[in-house]
Coordinates of C-alpha atoms and ligand atoms in Angstrom, one line a residue:
M20 CA -16.5 11.2 15.9
K21 CA -15.1 10.2 12.5
K22 CA -13.9 6.7 12.1
R23 CA -10.2 6.2 11.5
I24 CA -8.2 4.8 8.5
F25 CA -4.6 3.9 8.7
S26 CA -2.4 2.6 5.9
G27 CA 1.2 2.6 4.9
I28 CA 3.7 1.9 2.1
Q29 CA 7.4 0.9 2.3
P30 CA 9.9 3.5 1.0
S31 CA 11.7 1.0 -1.1
G32 CA 11.8 2.6 -4.5
N33 CA 9.5 3.7 -7.3
L34 CA 5.8 3.2 -6.8
H35 CA 3.8 1.7 -9.7
L36 CA 0.3 1.9 -10.9
G37 CA -0.7 -1.1 -8.9
N38 CA 0.3 0.7 -5.6
Y39 CA -1.6 3.7 -6.7
L40 CA -4.8 1.9 -7.9
G41 CA -4.7 -0.7 -5.1
A42 CA -4.0 1.6 -2.2
V43 CA -3.3 5.3 -2.5
K44 CA -6.3 6.1 -4.8
N45 CA -8.6 4.7 -2.1
W46 CA -6.9 6.7 0.6
V47 CA -7.6 9.9 -1.4
A48 CA -11.3 8.8 -1.8
L49 CA -11.7 8.0 1.9
Q50 CA -9.8 10.8 3.5
K51 CA -12.8 13.2 3.8
E52 CA -15.0 10.7 5.5
Y53 CA -12.4 9.3 7.8
D54 CA -9.8 10.6 10.2
S55 CA -6.8 9.6 8.2
I56 CA -3.3 8.5 9.0
F57 CA -0.8 7.5 6.3
C58 CA 2.5 6.2 7.3
I59 CA 5.8 5.7 5.5
V60 CA 6.9 2.3 6.9
D61 CA 10.7 2.5 6.9
L62 CA 11.0 -0.1 9.7
H63 CA 9.3 -2.6 7.3
A64 CA 11.6 -1.5 4.4
I65 CA 14.8 -2.6 6.2
T66 CA 13.6 -6.2 6.3
V67 CA 15.3 -6.4 2.9
P68 CA 18.7 -4.8 2.4
Q69 CA 18.6 -1.0 1.9
N70 CA 21.2 1.6 1.1
P71 CA 21.0 4.1 3.9
E72 CA 21.2 7.2 1.7
E73 CA 18.7 5.8 -0.7
L74 CA 16.3 4.9 2.1
R75 CA 16.4 8.5 3.3
R76 CA 15.8 9.8 -0.2
N77 CA 13.0 7.3 -0.8
T78 CA 11.3 8.2 2.4
L79 CA 11.1 11.9 1.3
E80 CA 10.0 10.9 -2.2
L81 CA 7.3 8.6 -0.9
A82 CA 5.9 11.5 1.2
K83 CA 5.9 13.6 -2.0
T84 CA 4.1 10.8 -3.8
Y85 CA 1.4 10.8 -1.1
I86 CA 0.9 14.5 -1.4
A87 CA 1.0 14.6 -5.2
S88 CA -1.6 11.8 -5.3
G89 CA -4.0 14.1 -3.5
I90 CA -3.6 13.4 0.2
D91 CA -4.8 16.5 1.9
T92 CA -2.0 17.6 4.2
Q93 CA -4.4 19.9 6.1
S94 CA -6.6 17.1 7.3
A95 CA -4.6 13.9 7.0
T96 CA -1.6 12.9 9.1
I97 CA 1.5 11.8 7.2
F98 CA 4.5 10.5 9.2
V99 CA 7.5 8.2 9.2
Q100 CA 7.1 5.0 11.2
S101 CA 10.7 5.0 12.7
Q102 CA 10.1 8.5 14.1
V103 CA 7.3 7.1 16.4
S104 CA 9.2 4.5 18.5
E105 CA 6.0 3.1 20.0
H106 CA 5.5 1.1 16.8
A107 CA 8.6 -1.0 17.6
E108 CA 7.6 -1.2 21.3
L109 CA 4.0 -2.5 20.6
G110 CA 5.4 -4.8 18.0
W111 CA 7.6 -6.5 20.6
I112 CA 4.6 -7.0 23.0
L113 CA 2.5 -8.4 20.2
N114 CA 5.3 -10.8 19.3
T115 CA 4.7 -12.5 22.6
L116 CA 1.0 -13.1 21.6
T117 CA 1.8 -14.4 18.1
K118 CA 2.2 -18.1 17.4
M119 CA 4.9 -19.2 15.0
P120 CA 2.5 -21.1 12.7
E121 CA 0.5 -17.9 12.3
L122 CA 3.6 -16.3 10.7
D123 CA 4.8 -19.4 8.9
K124 CA 1.8 -19.4 6.7
M125 CA 2.1 -15.9 5.4
T126 CA 2.3 -15.7 1.6
Q127 CA 4.4 -12.6 1.5
F128 CA 7.0 -14.1 3.8
K129 CA 7.2 -17.2 1.6
D130 CA 7.6 -15.0 -1.6
K131 CA 10.1 -12.7 -0.1
S132 CA 12.2 -15.4 1.4
Q133 CA 12.3 -17.0 -2.1
E134 CA 13.5 -13.7 -3.5
H135 CA 16.1 -12.9 -0.8
R136 CA 17.4 -16.4 -0.1
E137 CA 20.7 -15.0 1.2
N138 CA 18.9 -12.8 3.8
I139 CA 15.9 -14.6 5.4
N140 CA 16.1 -12.6 8.6
A141 CA 13.8 -12.6 11.7
G142 CA 12.5 -9.2 10.8
L143 CA 11.1 -10.5 7.5
F144 CA 9.4 -13.3 9.3
D145 CA 8.0 -10.9 12.0
Y146 CA 7.0 -8.2 9.5
P147 CA 3.2 -8.8 9.9
V148 CA 3.4 -8.3 13.7
L149 CA 4.9 -4.9 13.3
M150 CA 2.2 -4.1 10.8
A151 CA -0.4 -5.2 13.3
A152 CA 1.2 -2.8 15.8
D153 CA 1.0 0.1 13.2
I154 CA -2.7 -0.5 12.8
L155 CA -3.7 -1.2 16.5
L156 CA -1.7 1.7 18.0
Y157 CA -4.2 4.2 16.5
D158 CA -7.5 2.4 17.1
T159 CA -7.9 2.0 13.4
N160 CA -11.3 1.1 12.1
V161 CA -10.5 0.6 8.4
V162 CA -7.2 -0.4 6.6
P163 CA -7.3 0.4 2.8
V164 CA -4.8 -1.9 1.1
G165 CA -4.4 -4.2 -1.9
E166 CA -5.4 -7.8 -1.8
D167 CA -1.9 -9.1 -0.9
Q168 CA -2.2 -7.4 2.5
L169 CA -5.4 -9.1 3.5
Q170 CA -3.7 -11.9 5.4
H171 CA -1.7 -9.4 7.4
V172 CA -4.8 -7.4 8.3
E173 CA -6.4 -10.6 9.4
L174 CA -3.5 -11.2 11.8
A175 CA -4.0 -7.7 13.2
R176 CA -7.6 -8.6 13.9
T177 CA -6.6 -11.8 15.6
L178 CA -4.0 -10.1 17.8
A179 CA -6.4 -7.3 18.8
R180 CA -9.0 -9.8 19.9
R181 CA -6.4 -12.0 21.7
F182 CA -4.9 -9.0 23.6
N183 CA -8.4 -7.7 24.5
H184 CA -9.3 -11.2 25.7
Q185 CA -6.2 -11.6 27.8
F186 CA -5.8 -8.1 29.2
R187 CA -9.3 -6.5 28.8
E188 CA -10.7 -4.3 26.1
T189 CA -7.8 -2.2 24.7
F190 CA -7.7 -2.3 20.9
T191 CA -10.3 -1.7 18.2
V192 CA -10.6 -4.6 15.8
P193 CA -9.8 -3.2 12.3
E194 CA -11.3 -4.1 9.0
A195 CA -9.6 -4.2 5.6
F196 CA -11.0 -2.0 2.8
I197 CA -10.5 -3.3 -0.8
V198 CA -11.9 -2.2 -4.1
K199 CA -12.4 -5.1 -6.4
E200 CA -11.1 -3.7 -9.7
G201 CA -7.9 -2.3 -8.1
M202 CA -7.2 -5.0 -5.5
R203 CA -4.8 -6.8 -7.7
I204 CA -3.4 -5.1 -10.7
M205 CA -1.5 -7.6 -12.8
G206 CA 1.8 -7.4 -14.6
L207 CA 1.6 -6.0 -18.2
D208 CA 4.0 -8.7 -19.3
D209 CA 2.3 -11.5 -17.5
P210 CA -1.3 -11.2 -16.3
A211 CA -0.9 -14.2 -14.1
K212 CA 1.4 -12.3 -11.7
K213 CA 0.7 -9.1 -9.8
M214 CA 2.3 -5.9 -10.9
S215 CA 5.4 -5.6 -8.8
K216 CA 8.4 -3.4 -8.4
S217 CA 10.7 -6.4 -7.9
A218 CA 9.6 -7.9 -11.3
S219 CA 12.5 -9.0 -13.5
S220 CA 11.4 -7.0 -16.5
E221 CA 10.6 -3.3 -16.6
L222 CA 7.8 -4.1 -19.0
N223 CA 5.9 -5.6 -16.0
Y224 CA 4.9 -2.3 -14.4
I225 CA 4.3 1.4 -15.1
A226 CA 6.2 3.4 -12.6
L227 CA 4.5 6.7 -11.5
T228 CA 7.7 8.4 -12.7
D229 CA 7.6 6.9 -16.2
S230 CA 7.9 9.3 -19.2
P231 CA 5.1 9.5 -21.8
E232 CA 7.4 7.6 -24.3
K233 CA 8.0 4.8 -21.8
I234 CA 4.3 4.5 -21.0
R235 CA 3.3 4.3 -24.6
E236 CA 6.0 1.7 -25.3
K237 CA 5.0 -0.4 -22.2
V238 CA 1.3 -0.3 -23.1
R239 CA 2.0 -1.2 -26.7
R240 CA 4.1 -4.1 -25.7
A241 CA 1.7 -5.3 -23.0
V242 CA 0.6 -8.9 -23.6
T243 CA -3.0 -9.5 -24.8
D244 CA -5.2 -12.5 -24.9
S245 CA -5.9 -14.7 -27.9
G246 CA -8.9 -13.5 -30.0
K247 CA -9.5 -9.9 -31.1
S248 CA -12.4 -8.5 -29.1
I249 CA -12.1 -6.2 -26.1
R250 CA -14.0 -8.3 -23.5
Y251 CA -14.2 -7.9 -19.8
A252 CA -14.2 -11.5 -18.9
D253 CA -12.4 -14.0 -16.7
D254 CA -11.1 -15.9 -19.7
K255 CA -9.4 -12.7 -20.9
P256 CA -7.1 -11.9 -18.0
A257 CA -4.8 -9.6 -19.9
I258 CA -7.5 -7.4 -21.4
R259 CA -9.5 -7.5 -18.2
N260 CA -6.4 -6.1 -16.4
L261 CA -6.0 -3.3 -19.0
I262 CA -9.7 -2.5 -18.8
N263 CA -9.4 -2.3 -15.0
I264 CA -6.6 0.2 -15.2
Y265 CA -8.5 2.2 -17.8
A266 CA -11.7 2.2 -15.7
L267 CA -10.0 3.2 -12.5
L268 CA -8.0 6.1 -14.0
D269 CA -11.0 7.3 -16.0
N270 CA -13.5 6.8 -13.1
A271 CA -15.6 4.7 -15.4
K272 CA -17.2 1.3 -15.1
P273 CA -15.3 -1.6 -16.7
E274 CA -18.5 -2.7 -18.5
D275 CA -18.9 0.8 -20.0
I276 CA -15.4 0.7 -21.4
E277 CA -16.0 -2.8 -22.8
Q278 CA -19.2 -1.4 -24.5
S279 CA -17.4 1.6 -26.0
Y280 CA -14.8 -0.7 -27.6
K281 CA -17.3 -3.1 -29.2
G282 CA -16.1 -3.9 -32.7
K283 CA -12.8 -2.1 -32.2
G284 CA -9.4 -3.7 -32.1
Y285 CA -6.6 -4.0 -29.6
A286 CA -4.4 -1.3 -31.2
E287 CA -7.1 1.4 -30.8
F288 CA -7.9 0.3 -27.3
K289 CA -4.2 0.3 -26.3
N290 CA -3.6 3.7 -27.9
D291 CA -6.4 5.2 -25.9
L292 CA -5.4 3.5 -22.7
A293 CA -1.8 4.8 -23.1
E294 CA -3.1 8.4 -23.4
V295 CA -5.3 8.0 -20.3
I296 CA -2.2 6.9 -18.4
V297 CA 0.0 9.6 -19.9
D298 CA -2.6 12.3 -18.9
F299 CA -3.0 11.0 -15.4
L300 CA 0.8 10.6 -14.7
G301 CA 1.5 13.9 -16.4
N302 CA -0.7 15.6 -13.9
F303 CA 0.7 13.6 -11.1
Q304 CA 4.3 14.4 -12.1
A305 CA 3.7 18.1 -12.4
K306 CA 2.3 18.2 -8.9
Y307 CA 5.2 16.0 -7.6
N308 CA 7.9 18.3 -9.1
D309 CA 6.2 21.3 -7.6
I310 CA 6.7 20.1 -4.0
N311 CA 9.9 21.1 -2.3
D312 CA 11.9 19.1 0.3
K313 CA 11.5 21.8 3.0
D314 CA 7.7 21.7 2.8
V315 CA 7.7 17.9 3.0
L316 CA 10.0 17.9 6.0
D317 CA 7.6 20.4 7.8
I318 CA 4.6 18.1 7.0
L319 CA 6.4 15.1 8.3
E320 CA 7.4 17.0 11.5
T321 CA 3.8 17.9 12.1
G322 CA 2.8 14.3 11.4
R323 CA 5.4 13.0 13.8
G324 CA 3.9 15.2 16.5
K325 CA 0.4 14.0 15.9
G326 CA 1.4 10.3 15.6
K327 CA 3.5 10.4 18.7
S328 CA 0.8 11.9 20.9
L329 CA -1.8 9.3 19.9
A330 CA 0.7 6.4 20.1
A331 CA 2.1 7.5 23.5
K332 CA -1.3 7.6 25.0
K333 CA -2.2 4.2 23.7
M334 CA 1.1 2.7 25.0
E335 CA 0.5 4.0 28.5
D336 CA -2.7 2.0 28.6
V337 CA -0.9 -1.1 27.1
R338 CA 2.0 -0.9 29.6
E339 CA -0.5 -0.7 32.5
K340 CA -2.5 -3.7 31.3
V341 CA 0.6 -5.8 30.6
G342 CA 1.9 -5.1 34.1
F343 CA 4.9 -2.8 33.4
L344 CA 5.9 -0.4 36.1
Q345 CA 4.9 3.1 34.9
Ligands
LIG418 P1 4.1 -2.5 -1.3 O1 4.7 -1.8 -2.5 O2 4.2 -4.0 -1.5 O3 4.6 -2.0 0.0 O4 2.6 -2.2 -1.4 C1 2.0 -1.0 -1.0 C2 0.5 -1.0 -1.2 O5 0.2 -1.3 -2.6 C3 -0.2 -2.2 -0.5 O6 -1.4 -1.7 0.0 C4 -0.4 -3.2 -1.5 O7 -1.4 -4.1 -1.2 C5 -0.6 -2.4 -2.7 N1 -0.2 -3.1 -4.0 C6 1.0 -3.5 -4.3 N2 1.0 -4.1 -5.5 C7 -0.2 -4.1 -6.0 C8 -0.9 -4.6 -7.1 N3 -0.2 -5.2 -8.1 N4 -2.2 -4.4 -7.3 C9 -2.9 -3.8 -6.3 N5 -2.4 -3.3 -5.2 C10 -1.0 -3.5 -5.0
LIG419 N1 2.8 -4.4 4.7 C1 2.4 -3.4 3.9 C2 2.9 -3.6 2.4 O1 3.8 -4.4 2.2 C3 2.8 -2.0 4.3 C4 2.3 -1.7 5.7 C5 3.0 -1.7 6.9 C6 0.9 -1.4 6.1 N2 2.2 -1.3 7.9 C7 1.0 -1.2 7.5 C8 -0.2 -1.3 5.3 C9 -0.2 -0.8 8.2 C10 -1.4 -0.9 6.0 C11 -1.4 -0.7 7.4 O2 2.4 -3.1 1.5

């Protein structure tokens, strides 16, 4: 039996290179070896205000993004979280096993409640419990995510153990999967902060939908470190970040990139990096534009069926253990 991976992204707008390199690229690499489930987590997305029509559009577009990135729709399951109601149900049950201080310390909650001061809702606070439900419903072994999600995967592990202890063995205890170079892609305008779609400046990120001109401009204007040499080092956070992006897209080692730019300047390095990104995203966008809505809807319908049958079976076991009348 293959082990299982499960991961998800919120359909809340354009993805950027950080999402791709931190998460989706690893999904593509792992999908042959693992039984793979990739979710579009729209229940998570509504923890911040969404326009309903845009949310529906973004959900379809995120499915296309998964497919254009190389997720194999024959072998992997792609589905929309809200279409499998067991996620919300298990989330509720896990709520009753979660302590307030466990949620209080979550970095993402602290950040997002700073960002959305006018709407610090209970869902935002409870977000990691729903994420634990996503993961545990499918007996997930491995969760490929960026570094910012580690704390949440840790909670999923805690809740699995706690439930198993209280109600007997039920859930697999999952592990996070992280690739060092991609785990935290930093902002191009500020290498001290992670690349983020909610950044105040467009120069922070490269969206997967950016045009070649935009990509070249953003790379040219990316901040660099003092000094002139292209070094992969902790005291050169801006260049290190650019080398990481280059290495991951070019399937090379950061040290080899560093070596090949010995004695060369920032301008040449940036020109080459921009072309690597333009090439990569050109391919991605061509595939993306080739996928039609009808095919995506069919894929999601198949995914819903598979997700639902696994989740329903798990929930029968959970309801029995908790003591609900069946
Ligand atoms: P989000 O867009 O926050 O829903 O994130 C979707 C996935 O992308 C998660 O696995 C994140 O950990 C990952 N991710 C988001 N931003 C970055 C980043 N700057 N570097 C690496 N991974 C990221
Ligand atoms: N919380 C994740 C993020 O913000 C998205 C997510 C929801 C997720 N459920 C998940 C990731 C389950 C992995 C597994 O990026």
